[in-house]
Amino acid sequence: MTLSPEGSELAVVTGASTGIGAATARELARRGFHVLAGVRREPDGDALRGPGIEPVILDITEPDHIRALITRVDGDPHGRAVRALVNNAAIQANVPIEAFAIDQWRRMFEVNLFGQVAVIQAVLPALIRSRGRVINISSVGGKVAMAAYGPYAATKFALEAVSDALRRELAAVGVEVVVIQPGAVRTEMLGRAITAGGGLVSAMTPEQLQRYGGLVHAVNAQAVSSTRSGLPATAAAKVIAKAVTARRPRTRYPVGREAAMIRWLPFLPDRVLDRIFAAALRPHFPEGTRRIR
């Protein structure tokens, strides 16, 4: 694909306020796209605005916001086609299944899956006209579900399934569907997940706290440790931009060594996997707390 220097094609990026989304918006703009960067607040848009980047208010759980996005896409003053939709918006909380209230489950699926599907459905007619691309940002959690990652992993497993079905449905009309699977990437999302998890821990019953308090501490400590040595968001953005621009993109792109290794773990027996994950967590448990065996 060759782009003119005038931003002759549009790219839509959801969840562009910070982290991978913001880095992707900047990388695509640098490569000549005019990026419609979805943010939830005006100040986030002001911080992101720049050459080739047009912030748009977009909460993917709000139908009015999605309709406004499509009005902007279809009414582009320069008649530019949409080359790619990058579905990046997501939320995360590291919490055991028993302790995650059902309304919180619904909220996580609303953002991480149903909102993604709603945007795909809305943008798809424009992508079919342009023979464009859907880029879904999944996670290593879309391949394996570690302890306290159940709710988040469930949404990412579902997004992977949607992506596979969509790729097969759209093959005949020339729209590629690509999954990005980041591993440890240094973004603000981890801090928000830990904060959310801390609030959920404080709401646990005494029995749940006894069962899971050490586990949540260990999971968050392990996540902080791995993320410190993880890739910067700009590295993930370069992989996403490659998926957008490659003439023949792969169906999946892992981001980082951790992601490249974890994607093969599901081929191991379940009990072997259980022992591997338990052993990796043990050093992070506080003294005197219940540990995974």
PDB file of C-alpha atoms in Angstrom:
ATOM      1  CA  MET A   1       0.000   0.000   0.000  1.00  0.00           C
ATOM      2  CA  THR A   2       1.338   3.449  -0.893  1.00  0.00           C
ATOM      3  CA  LEU A   3      -0.072   6.561   0.713  1.00  0.00           C
ATOM      4  CA  SER A   4       0.100  10.092  -0.595  1.00  0.00           C
ATOM      5  CA  PRO A   5       1.653  12.669   1.770  1.00  0.00           C
ATOM      6  CA  GLU A   6      -1.718  14.424   2.117  1.00  0.00           C
ATOM      7  CA  GLY A   7      -3.367  11.923   4.446  1.00  0.00           C
ATOM      8  CA  SER A   8      -5.401  10.415   1.631  1.00  0.00           C
ATOM      9  CA  GLU A   9      -6.956   7.709   3.824  1.00  0.00           C
ATOM     10  CA  LEU A  10      -8.670   7.643   7.194  1.00  0.00           C
ATOM     11  CA  ALA A  11      -7.859   5.380  10.127  1.00  0.00           C
ATOM     12  CA  VAL A  12     -10.141   5.101  13.153  1.00  0.00           C
ATOM     13  CA  VAL A  13      -8.499   4.284  16.504  1.00  0.00           C
ATOM     14  CA  THR A  14     -10.628   3.681  19.589  1.00  0.00           C
ATOM     15  CA  GLY A  15      -9.294   4.088  23.123  1.00  0.00           C
ATOM     16  CA  ALA A  16      -6.706   6.605  21.944  1.00  0.00           C
ATOM     17  CA  SER A  17      -6.473   8.729  25.097  1.00  0.00           C
ATOM     18  CA  THR A  18      -3.299   7.065  26.392  1.00  0.00           C
ATOM     19  CA  GLY A  19      -1.005   4.087  25.998  1.00  0.00           C
ATOM     20  CA  ILE A  20      -1.135   1.878  22.925  1.00  0.00           C
ATOM     21  CA  GLY A  21      -4.071   3.780  21.423  1.00  0.00           C
ATOM     22  CA  ALA A  22      -2.376   7.169  21.616  1.00  0.00           C
ATOM     23  CA  ALA A  23       0.913   5.750  20.326  1.00  0.00           C
ATOM     24  CA  THR A  24      -0.919   4.069  17.435  1.00  0.00           C
ATOM     25  CA  ALA A  25      -2.701   7.290  16.487  1.00  0.00           C
ATOM     26  CA  ARG A  26       0.651   9.101  16.347  1.00  0.00           C
ATOM     27  CA  GLU A  27       2.357   6.303  14.406  1.00  0.00           C
ATOM     28  CA  LEU A  28      -0.387   6.114  11.785  1.00  0.00           C
ATOM     29  CA  ALA A  29      -0.416   9.899  11.422  1.00  0.00           C
ATOM     30  CA  ARG A  30       3.352   9.801  10.939  1.00  0.00           C
ATOM     31  CA  ARG A  31       2.811   7.304   8.121  1.00  0.00           C
ATOM     32  CA  GLY A  32       0.429   9.608   6.297  1.00  0.00           C
ATOM     33  CA  PHE A  33      -3.031   8.639   7.550  1.00  0.00           C
ATOM     34  CA  HIS A  34      -5.607  11.089   8.828  1.00  0.00           C
ATOM     35  CA  VAL A  35      -6.477   9.502  12.173  1.00  0.00           C
ATOM     36  CA  LEU A  36      -9.854   9.840  13.852  1.00  0.00           C
ATOM     37  CA  ALA A  37      -8.678   9.221  17.395  1.00  0.00           C
ATOM     38  CA  GLY A  38     -11.425   8.179  19.810  1.00  0.00           C
ATOM     39  CA  VAL A  39     -11.149   9.719  23.278  1.00  0.00           C
ATOM     40  CA  ARG A  40     -13.647   9.982  26.117  1.00  0.00           C
ATOM     41  CA  ARG A  41     -12.763  13.473  27.364  1.00  0.00           C
ATOM     42  CA  GLU A  42     -11.961  16.787  25.704  1.00  0.00           C
ATOM     43  CA  PRO A  43      -8.680  17.273  27.639  1.00  0.00           C
ATOM     44  CA  ASP A  44      -7.420  13.916  26.340  1.00  0.00           C
ATOM     45  CA  GLY A  45      -8.205  15.036  22.817  1.00  0.00           C
ATOM     46  CA  ASP A  46      -6.430  18.346  23.324  1.00  0.00           C
ATOM     47  CA  ALA A  47      -3.300  16.502  24.487  1.00  0.00           C
ATOM     48  CA  LEU A  48      -3.380  14.190  21.463  1.00  0.00           C
ATOM     49  CA  ARG A  49      -4.314  16.663  18.740  1.00  0.00           C
ATOM     50  CA  GLY A  50      -1.603  17.236  16.146  1.00  0.00           C
ATOM     51  CA  PRO A  51      -0.788  16.958  12.431  1.00  0.00           C
ATOM     52  CA  GLY A  52      -2.888  14.147  11.006  1.00  0.00           C
ATOM     53  CA  ILE A  53      -4.693  13.454  14.298  1.00  0.00           C
ATOM     54  CA  GLU A  54      -8.292  14.560  14.773  1.00  0.00           C
ATOM     55  CA  PRO A  55      -9.666  13.640  18.212  1.00  0.00           C
ATOM     56  CA  VAL A  56     -13.315  12.573  18.332  1.00  0.00           C
ATOM     57  CA  ILE A  57     -15.340  11.997  21.487  1.00  0.00           C
ATOM     58  CA  LEU A  58     -16.033   8.276  21.464  1.00  0.00           C
ATOM     59  CA  ASP A  59     -17.251   6.116  24.308  1.00  0.00           C
ATOM     60  CA  ILE A  60     -17.836   2.845  22.467  1.00  0.00           C
ATOM     61  CA  THR A  61     -20.675   1.938  24.840  1.00  0.00           C
ATOM     62  CA  GLU A  62     -22.619   5.062  23.781  1.00  0.00           C
ATOM     63  CA  PRO A  63     -24.678   4.584  20.566  1.00  0.00           C
ATOM     64  CA  ASP A  64     -24.867   8.364  19.999  1.00  0.00           C
ATOM     65  CA  HIS A  65     -21.070   8.578  19.944  1.00  0.00           C
ATOM     66  CA  ILE A  66     -20.842   5.754  17.414  1.00  0.00           C
ATOM     67  CA  ARG A  67     -23.466   7.379  15.195  1.00  0.00           C
ATOM     68  CA  ALA A  68     -21.532  10.657  15.332  1.00  0.00           C
ATOM     69  CA  LEU A  69     -18.356   8.812  14.303  1.00  0.00           C
ATOM     70  CA  ILE A  70     -20.082   7.313  11.252  1.00  0.00           C
ATOM     71  CA  THR A  71     -21.504  10.711  10.297  1.00  0.00           C
ATOM     72  CA  ARG A  72     -17.953  12.068  10.407  1.00  0.00           C
ATOM     73  CA  VAL A  73     -16.573   9.146   8.371  1.00  0.00           C
ATOM     74  CA  ASP A  74     -19.271   9.224   5.700  1.00  0.00           C
ATOM     75  CA  GLY A  75     -19.190  13.007   5.484  1.00  0.00           C
ATOM     76  CA  ASP A  76     -15.423  13.401   5.231  1.00  0.00           C
ATOM     77  CA  PRO A  77     -14.882  16.778   3.519  1.00  0.00           C
ATOM     78  CA  HIS A  78     -12.061  15.368   1.399  1.00  0.00           C
ATOM     79  CA  GLY A  79     -13.876  12.181   0.411  1.00  0.00           C
ATOM     80  CA  ARG A  80     -11.222  10.015   2.025  1.00  0.00           C
ATOM     81  CA  ALA A  81     -11.796   6.282   2.367  1.00  0.00           C
ATOM     82  CA  VAL A  82     -11.353   4.397   5.642  1.00  0.00           C
ATOM     83  CA  ARG A  83      -8.334   2.146   5.463  1.00  0.00           C
ATOM     84  CA  ALA A  84      -8.489   0.695   8.987  1.00  0.00           C
ATOM     85  CA  LEU A  85     -10.456   0.453  12.200  1.00  0.00           C
ATOM     86  CA  VAL A  86      -8.202  -0.197  15.200  1.00  0.00           C
ATOM     87  CA  ASN A  87     -10.311  -1.498  18.106  1.00  0.00           C
ATOM     88  CA  ASN A  88      -8.167  -0.696  21.125  1.00  0.00           C
ATOM     89  CA  ALA A  89     -10.569   0.540  23.822  1.00  0.00           C
ATOM     90  CA  ALA A  90     -10.642  -1.779  26.853  1.00  0.00           C
ATOM     91  CA  ILE A  91     -10.757  -1.945  30.639  1.00  0.00           C
ATOM     92  CA  GLN A  92      -9.091  -4.408  32.974  1.00  0.00           C
ATOM     93  CA  ALA A  93      -9.313  -5.519  36.601  1.00  0.00           C
ATOM     94  CA  ASN A  94      -7.331  -8.362  38.147  1.00  0.00           C
ATOM     95  CA  VAL A  95      -9.850 -10.053  40.420  1.00  0.00           C
ATOM     96  CA  PRO A  96     -11.015 -13.604  41.227  1.00  0.00           C
ATOM     97  CA  ILE A  97     -14.218 -14.742  39.563  1.00  0.00           C
ATOM     98  CA  GLU A  98     -16.091 -15.231  42.850  1.00  0.00           C
ATOM     99  CA  ALA A  99     -15.353 -11.681  43.987  1.00  0.00           C
ATOM    100  CA  PHE A 100     -16.251  -9.888  40.744  1.00  0.00           C
ATOM    101  CA  ALA A 101     -19.845  -8.664  40.984  1.00  0.00           C
ATOM    102  CA  ILE A 102     -22.085  -9.626  38.081  1.00  0.00           C
ATOM    103  CA  ASP A 103     -22.742  -5.996  37.143  1.00  0.00           C
ATOM    104  CA  GLN A 104     -18.976  -5.533  36.847  1.00  0.00           C
ATOM    105  CA  TRP A 105     -18.831  -8.574  34.581  1.00  0.00           C
ATOM    106  CA  ARG A 106     -21.477  -6.969  32.384  1.00  0.00           C
ATOM    107  CA  ARG A 107     -19.587  -3.666  32.305  1.00  0.00           C
ATOM    108  CA  MET A 108     -16.345  -5.366  31.264  1.00  0.00           C
ATOM    109  CA  PHE A 109     -18.059  -7.248  28.449  1.00  0.00           C
ATOM    110  CA  GLU A 110     -19.872  -4.062  27.419  1.00  0.00           C
ATOM    111  CA  VAL A 111     -16.565  -2.247  26.907  1.00  0.00           C
ATOM    112  CA  ASN A 112     -14.235  -5.049  25.834  1.00  0.00           C
ATOM    113  CA  LEU A 113     -16.596  -6.954  23.537  1.00  0.00           C
ATOM    114  CA  PHE A 114     -20.030  -5.501  22.833  1.00  0.00           C
ATOM    115  CA  GLY A 115     -18.688  -1.985  22.305  1.00  0.00           C
ATOM    116  CA  GLN A 116     -16.048  -3.348  19.934  1.00  0.00           C
ATOM    117  CA  VAL A 117     -18.692  -5.224  17.949  1.00  0.00           C
ATOM    118  CA  ALA A 118     -20.920  -2.139  17.826  1.00  0.00           C
ATOM    119  CA  VAL A 119     -18.108  -0.069  16.307  1.00  0.00           C
ATOM    120  CA  ILE A 120     -17.234  -2.836  13.842  1.00  0.00           C
ATOM    121  CA  GLN A 121     -20.857  -3.089  12.684  1.00  0.00           C
ATOM    122  CA  ALA A 122     -21.061   0.677  12.241  1.00  0.00           C
ATOM    123  CA  VAL A 123     -17.776   1.147  10.341  1.00  0.00           C
ATOM    124  CA  LEU A 124     -17.958  -2.059   8.301  1.00  0.00           C
ATOM    125  CA  PRO A 125     -19.937  -0.679   5.321  1.00  0.00           C
ATOM    126  CA  ALA A 126     -17.225   1.952   4.791  1.00  0.00           C
ATOM    127  CA  LEU A 127     -14.486  -0.669   5.188  1.00  0.00           C
ATOM    128  CA  ILE A 128     -16.167  -2.932   2.638  1.00  0.00           C
ATOM    129  CA  ARG A 129     -16.305  -0.064   0.146  1.00  0.00           C
ATOM    130  CA  SER A 130     -12.589   0.627   0.626  1.00  0.00           C
ATOM    131  CA  ARG A 131     -11.523  -3.029   1.059  1.00  0.00           C
ATOM    132  CA  GLY A 132     -10.057  -1.880   4.330  1.00  0.00           C
ATOM    133  CA  ARG A 133      -9.010  -3.613   7.515  1.00  0.00           C
ATOM    134  CA  VAL A 134     -10.253  -4.411  11.024  1.00  0.00           C
ATOM    135  CA  ILE A 135      -7.482  -4.551  13.646  1.00  0.00           C
ATOM    136  CA  ASN A 136      -8.652  -5.960  16.984  1.00  0.00           C
ATOM    137  CA  ILE A 137      -6.371  -5.448  19.980  1.00  0.00           C
ATOM    138  CA  SER A 138      -6.579  -8.603  22.046  1.00  0.00           C
ATOM    139  CA  SER A 139      -4.002  -9.767  24.614  1.00  0.00           C
ATOM    140  CA  VAL A 140      -2.011 -12.778  25.704  1.00  0.00           C
ATOM    141  CA  GLY A 141      -5.096 -13.093  27.935  1.00  0.00           C
ATOM    142  CA  GLY A 142      -6.979 -14.035  24.795  1.00  0.00           C
ATOM    143  CA  LYS A 143      -4.962 -17.272  24.666  1.00  0.00           C
ATOM    144  CA  VAL A 144      -4.523 -18.243  28.334  1.00  0.00           C
ATOM    145  CA  ALA A 145      -6.549 -17.405  31.439  1.00  0.00           C
ATOM    146  CA  MET A 146      -4.366 -17.048  34.511  1.00  0.00           C
ATOM    147  CA  ALA A 147      -5.685 -16.813  38.078  1.00  0.00           C
ATOM    148  CA  ALA A 148      -7.443 -13.485  38.753  1.00  0.00           C
ATOM    149  CA  TYR A 149      -7.522 -12.714  35.018  1.00  0.00           C
ATOM    150  CA  GLY A 150     -10.768 -14.615  34.418  1.00  0.00           C
ATOM    151  CA  PRO A 151     -13.117 -11.697  33.619  1.00  0.00           C
ATOM    152  CA  TYR A 152     -10.605  -9.850  31.427  1.00  0.00           C
ATOM    153  CA  ALA A 153      -9.460 -13.042  29.683  1.00  0.00           C
ATOM    154  CA  ALA A 154     -13.079 -14.046  29.056  1.00  0.00           C
ATOM    155  CA  THR A 155     -13.646 -10.835  27.087  1.00  0.00           C
ATOM    156  CA  LYS A 156     -10.437 -11.314  25.122  1.00  0.00           C
ATOM    157  CA  PHE A 157     -11.164 -14.982  24.353  1.00  0.00           C
ATOM    158  CA  ALA A 158     -14.524 -13.792  23.027  1.00  0.00           C
ATOM    159  CA  LEU A 159     -12.902 -11.044  20.945  1.00  0.00           C
ATOM    160  CA  GLU A 160     -10.566 -13.638  19.414  1.00  0.00           C
ATOM    161  CA  ALA A 161     -13.575 -15.779  18.464  1.00  0.00           C
ATOM    162  CA  VAL A 162     -15.371 -12.786  16.943  1.00  0.00           C
ATOM    163  CA  SER A 163     -12.220 -11.936  14.993  1.00  0.00           C
ATOM    164  CA  ASP A 164     -11.884 -15.454  13.576  1.00  0.00           C
ATOM    165  CA  ALA A 165     -15.520 -15.598  12.495  1.00  0.00           C
ATOM    166  CA  LEU A 166     -15.394 -12.085  11.045  1.00  0.00           C
ATOM    167  CA  ARG A 167     -12.217 -12.829   9.080  1.00  0.00           C
ATOM    168  CA  ARG A 168     -13.898 -15.812   7.451  1.00  0.00           C
ATOM    169  CA  GLU A 169     -17.117 -13.912   6.783  1.00  0.00           C
ATOM    170  CA  LEU A 170     -15.344 -10.995   5.104  1.00  0.00           C
ATOM    171  CA  ALA A 171     -12.736 -12.881   3.087  1.00  0.00           C
ATOM    172  CA  ALA A 172     -14.885 -12.790  -0.059  1.00  0.00           C
ATOM    173  CA  VAL A 173     -15.267  -8.982   0.064  1.00  0.00           C
ATOM    174  CA  GLY A 174     -11.587  -8.234   0.593  1.00  0.00           C
ATOM    175  CA  VAL A 175     -11.669  -6.949   4.172  1.00  0.00           C
ATOM    176  CA  GLU A 176      -8.816  -8.304   6.285  1.00  0.00           C
ATOM    177  CA  VAL A 177      -9.311  -8.931  10.022  1.00  0.00           C
ATOM    178  CA  VAL A 178      -6.163  -8.960  12.149  1.00  0.00           C
ATOM    179  CA  VAL A 179      -5.641  -9.679  15.852  1.00  0.00           C
ATOM    180  CA  ILE A 180      -2.865  -8.002  17.858  1.00  0.00           C
ATOM    181  CA  GLN A 181      -1.782  -9.846  21.023  1.00  0.00           C
ATOM    182  CA  PRO A 182       0.295  -7.608  23.304  1.00  0.00           C
ATOM    183  CA  GLY A 183       2.208  -9.084  26.192  1.00  0.00           C
ATOM    184  CA  ALA A 184       3.940  -6.870  28.745  1.00  0.00           C
ATOM    185  CA  VAL A 185       3.654  -3.287  27.469  1.00  0.00           C
ATOM    186  CA  ARG A 186       4.318  -0.222  29.605  1.00  0.00           C
ATOM    187  CA  THR A 187       1.010   1.663  29.615  1.00  0.00           C
ATOM    188  CA  GLU A 188      -1.308   3.388  32.065  1.00  0.00           C
ATOM    189  CA  MET A 189      -3.777   0.501  31.781  1.00  0.00           C
ATOM    190  CA  LEU A 190      -1.917  -1.615  34.338  1.00  0.00           C
ATOM    191  CA  GLY A 191      -2.082   1.147  36.938  1.00  0.00           C
ATOM    192  CA  ARG A 192      -5.805   1.507  36.373  1.00  0.00           C
ATOM    193  CA  ALA A 193      -6.270  -2.270  36.643  1.00  0.00           C
ATOM    194  CA  ILE A 194      -4.393  -2.388  39.953  1.00  0.00           C
ATOM    195  CA  THR A 195      -6.410   0.524  41.313  1.00  0.00           C
ATOM    196  CA  ALA A 196      -9.639  -1.148  40.245  1.00  0.00           C
ATOM    197  CA  GLY A 197      -8.505  -4.422  41.768  1.00  0.00           C
ATOM    198  CA  GLY A 198      -7.655  -2.678  45.035  1.00  0.00           C
ATOM    199  CA  GLY A 199     -11.163  -1.289  45.248  1.00  0.00           C
ATOM    200  CA  LEU A 200     -12.622  -4.720  44.595  1.00  0.00           C
ATOM    201  CA  VAL A 201     -10.418  -6.300  47.275  1.00  0.00           C
ATOM    202  CA  SER A 202     -11.704  -3.804  49.824  1.00  0.00           C
ATOM    203  CA  ALA A 203     -15.249  -4.912  48.986  1.00  0.00           C
ATOM    204  CA  MET A 204     -14.542  -8.627  49.518  1.00  0.00           C
ATOM    205  CA  THR A 205     -16.122 -10.505  52.371  1.00  0.00           C
ATOM    206  CA  PRO A 206     -13.741 -11.642  55.132  1.00  0.00           C
ATOM    207  CA  GLU A 207     -13.909 -15.191  53.752  1.00  0.00           C
ATOM    208  CA  GLN A 208     -13.103 -14.033  50.226  1.00  0.00           C
ATOM    209  CA  LEU A 209     -10.267 -11.878  51.499  1.00  0.00           C
ATOM    210  CA  GLN A 210      -8.793 -14.868  53.291  1.00  0.00           C
ATOM    211  CA  ARG A 211      -9.070 -16.961  50.132  1.00  0.00           C
ATOM    212  CA  TYR A 212      -7.879 -14.416  47.593  1.00  0.00           C
ATOM    213  CA  GLY A 213      -6.117 -11.487  49.264  1.00  0.00           C
ATOM    214  CA  GLY A 214      -2.658 -12.970  48.794  1.00  0.00           C
ATOM    215  CA  LEU A 215      -3.473 -14.043  45.256  1.00  0.00           C
ATOM    216  CA  VAL A 216      -4.537 -10.568  44.144  1.00  0.00           C
ATOM    217  CA  HIS A 217      -1.409  -9.073  45.728  1.00  0.00           C
ATOM    218  CA  ALA A 218       0.777 -11.648  43.952  1.00  0.00           C
ATOM    219  CA  VAL A 219      -0.912 -11.168  40.569  1.00  0.00           C
ATOM    220  CA  ASN A 220      -0.515  -7.396  40.728  1.00  0.00           C
ATOM    221  CA  ALA A 221       3.104  -7.635  41.922  1.00  0.00           C
ATOM    222  CA  GLN A 222       3.916 -10.056  39.108  1.00  0.00           C
ATOM    223  CA  ALA A 223       2.231  -7.757  36.573  1.00  0.00           C
ATOM    224  CA  VAL A 224       4.211  -4.733  37.792  1.00  0.00           C
ATOM    225  CA  SER A 225       7.454  -6.701  37.651  1.00  0.00           C
ATOM    226  CA  SER A 226       6.890  -7.966  34.104  1.00  0.00           C
ATOM    227  CA  THR A 227       5.648  -4.608  32.840  1.00  0.00           C
ATOM    228  CA  ARG A 228       8.739  -2.758  34.091  1.00  0.00           C
ATOM    229  CA  SER A 229      10.787  -4.784  31.622  1.00  0.00           C
ATOM    230  CA  GLY A 230       8.084  -4.697  28.968  1.00  0.00           C
ATOM    231  CA  LEU A 231       7.989  -2.890  25.653  1.00  0.00           C
ATOM    232  CA  PRO A 232       7.048   0.776  25.322  1.00  0.00           C
ATOM    233  CA  ALA A 233       3.664   1.568  23.788  1.00  0.00           C
ATOM    234  CA  THR A 234       5.471   2.898  20.699  1.00  0.00           C
ATOM    235  CA  ALA A 235       6.769  -0.607  19.948  1.00  0.00           C
ATOM    236  CA  ALA A 236       3.236  -2.005  20.004  1.00  0.00           C
ATOM    237  CA  ALA A 237       2.108   0.888  17.796  1.00  0.00           C
ATOM    238  CA  LYS A 238       4.674  -0.041  15.157  1.00  0.00           C
ATOM    239  CA  VAL A 239       3.349  -3.613  15.051  1.00  0.00           C
ATOM    240  CA  ILE A 240      -0.214  -2.315  14.690  1.00  0.00           C
ATOM    241  CA  ALA A 241       0.844   0.044  11.902  1.00  0.00           C
ATOM    242  CA  LYS A 242       2.489  -2.891  10.141  1.00  0.00           C
ATOM    243  CA  ALA A 243      -0.793  -4.816  10.376  1.00  0.00           C
ATOM    244  CA  VAL A 244      -2.588  -1.824   8.852  1.00  0.00           C
ATOM    245  CA  THR A 245      -0.177  -1.306   5.967  1.00  0.00           C
ATOM    246  CA  ALA A 246       1.214  -4.770   5.085  1.00  0.00           C
ATOM    247  CA  ARG A 247       0.169  -5.955   1.647  1.00  0.00           C
ATOM    248  CA  ARG A 248      -0.623  -9.418   3.008  1.00  0.00           C
ATOM    249  CA  PRO A 249      -1.012  -9.120   6.780  1.00  0.00           C
ATOM    250  CA  ARG A 250      -0.825 -12.085   9.101  1.00  0.00           C
ATOM    251  CA  THR A 251      -3.979 -13.040  10.962  1.00  0.00           C
ATOM    252  CA  ARG A 252      -2.268 -12.497  14.338  1.00  0.00           C
ATOM    253  CA  TYR A 253       0.687 -10.473  15.577  1.00  0.00           C
ATOM    254  CA  PRO A 254       2.126 -11.109  19.052  1.00  0.00           C
ATOM    255  CA  VAL A 255       3.813  -8.069  20.605  1.00  0.00           C
ATOM    256  CA  GLY A 256       6.880  -8.809  22.684  1.00  0.00           C
ATOM    257  CA  ARG A 257       8.811 -11.935  23.641  1.00  0.00           C
ATOM    258  CA  GLU A 258       6.351 -12.817  26.407  1.00  0.00           C
ATOM    259  CA  ALA A 259       3.445 -12.818  23.943  1.00  0.00           C
ATOM    260  CA  ALA A 260       5.391 -14.904  21.426  1.00  0.00           C
ATOM    261  CA  MET A 261       6.055 -17.532  24.111  1.00  0.00           C
ATOM    262  CA  ILE A 262       2.630 -17.554  25.789  1.00  0.00           C
ATOM    263  CA  ARG A 263       0.733 -18.069  22.563  1.00  0.00           C
ATOM    264  CA  TRP A 264       2.157 -21.619  22.410  1.00  0.00           C
ATOM    265  CA  LEU A 265       1.331 -22.534  26.028  1.00  0.00           C
ATOM    266  CA  PRO A 266      -2.291 -23.654  25.329  1.00  0.00           C
ATOM    267  CA  PHE A 267      -0.832 -26.673  23.541  1.00  0.00           C
ATOM    268  CA  LEU A 268       0.524 -27.986  26.861  1.00  0.00           C
ATOM    269  CA  PRO A 269      -1.623 -30.229  29.096  1.00  0.00           C
ATOM    270  CA  ASP A 270      -3.855 -28.265  31.470  1.00  0.00           C
ATOM    271  CA  ARG A 271      -2.245 -29.582  34.647  1.00  0.00           C
ATOM    272  CA  VAL A 272       1.215 -28.707  33.359  1.00  0.00           C
ATOM    273  CA  LEU A 273       0.013 -25.184  32.645  1.00  0.00           C
ATOM    274  CA  ASP A 274      -1.495 -24.949  36.123  1.00  0.00           C
ATOM    275  CA  ARG A 275       1.858 -25.817  37.694  1.00  0.00           C
ATOM    276  CA  ILE A 276       3.766 -23.382  35.480  1.00  0.00           C
ATOM    277  CA  PHE A 277       1.515 -20.450  36.364  1.00  0.00           C
ATOM    278  CA  ALA A 278       1.424 -21.351  40.066  1.00  0.00           C
ATOM    279  CA  ALA A 279       5.214 -21.550  40.222  1.00  0.00           C
ATOM    280  CA  ALA A 280       5.560 -18.173  38.513  1.00  0.00           C
ATOM    281  CA  LEU A 281       3.222 -16.553  41.061  1.00  0.00           C
ATOM    282  CA  ARG A 282       4.644 -18.054  44.275  1.00  0.00           C
ATOM    283  CA  PRO A 283       7.540 -15.598  44.743  1.00  0.00           C
ATOM    284  CA  HIS A 284       5.085 -12.675  44.700  1.00  0.00           C
ATOM    285  CA  PHE A 285       2.818 -13.803  47.560  1.00  0.00           C
ATOM    286  CA  PRO A 286       3.140 -11.924  50.863  1.00  0.00           C
ATOM    287  CA  GLU A 287       4.456 -14.009  53.755  1.00  0.00           C
ATOM    288  CA  GLY A 288       1.781 -15.890  55.667  1.00  0.00           C
ATOM    289  CA  THR A 289      -0.890 -15.764  52.965  1.00  0.00           C
ATOM    290  CA  ARG A 290      -2.637 -18.637  51.208  1.00  0.00           C
ATOM    291  CA  ARG A 291      -0.708 -19.590  48.057  1.00  0.00           C
ATOM    292  CA  ILE A 292      -1.613 -21.408  44.887  1.00  0.00           C
ATOM    293  CA  ARG A 293      -0.402 -24.997  44.821  1.00  0.00           C
TER     294      ARG A 293
END
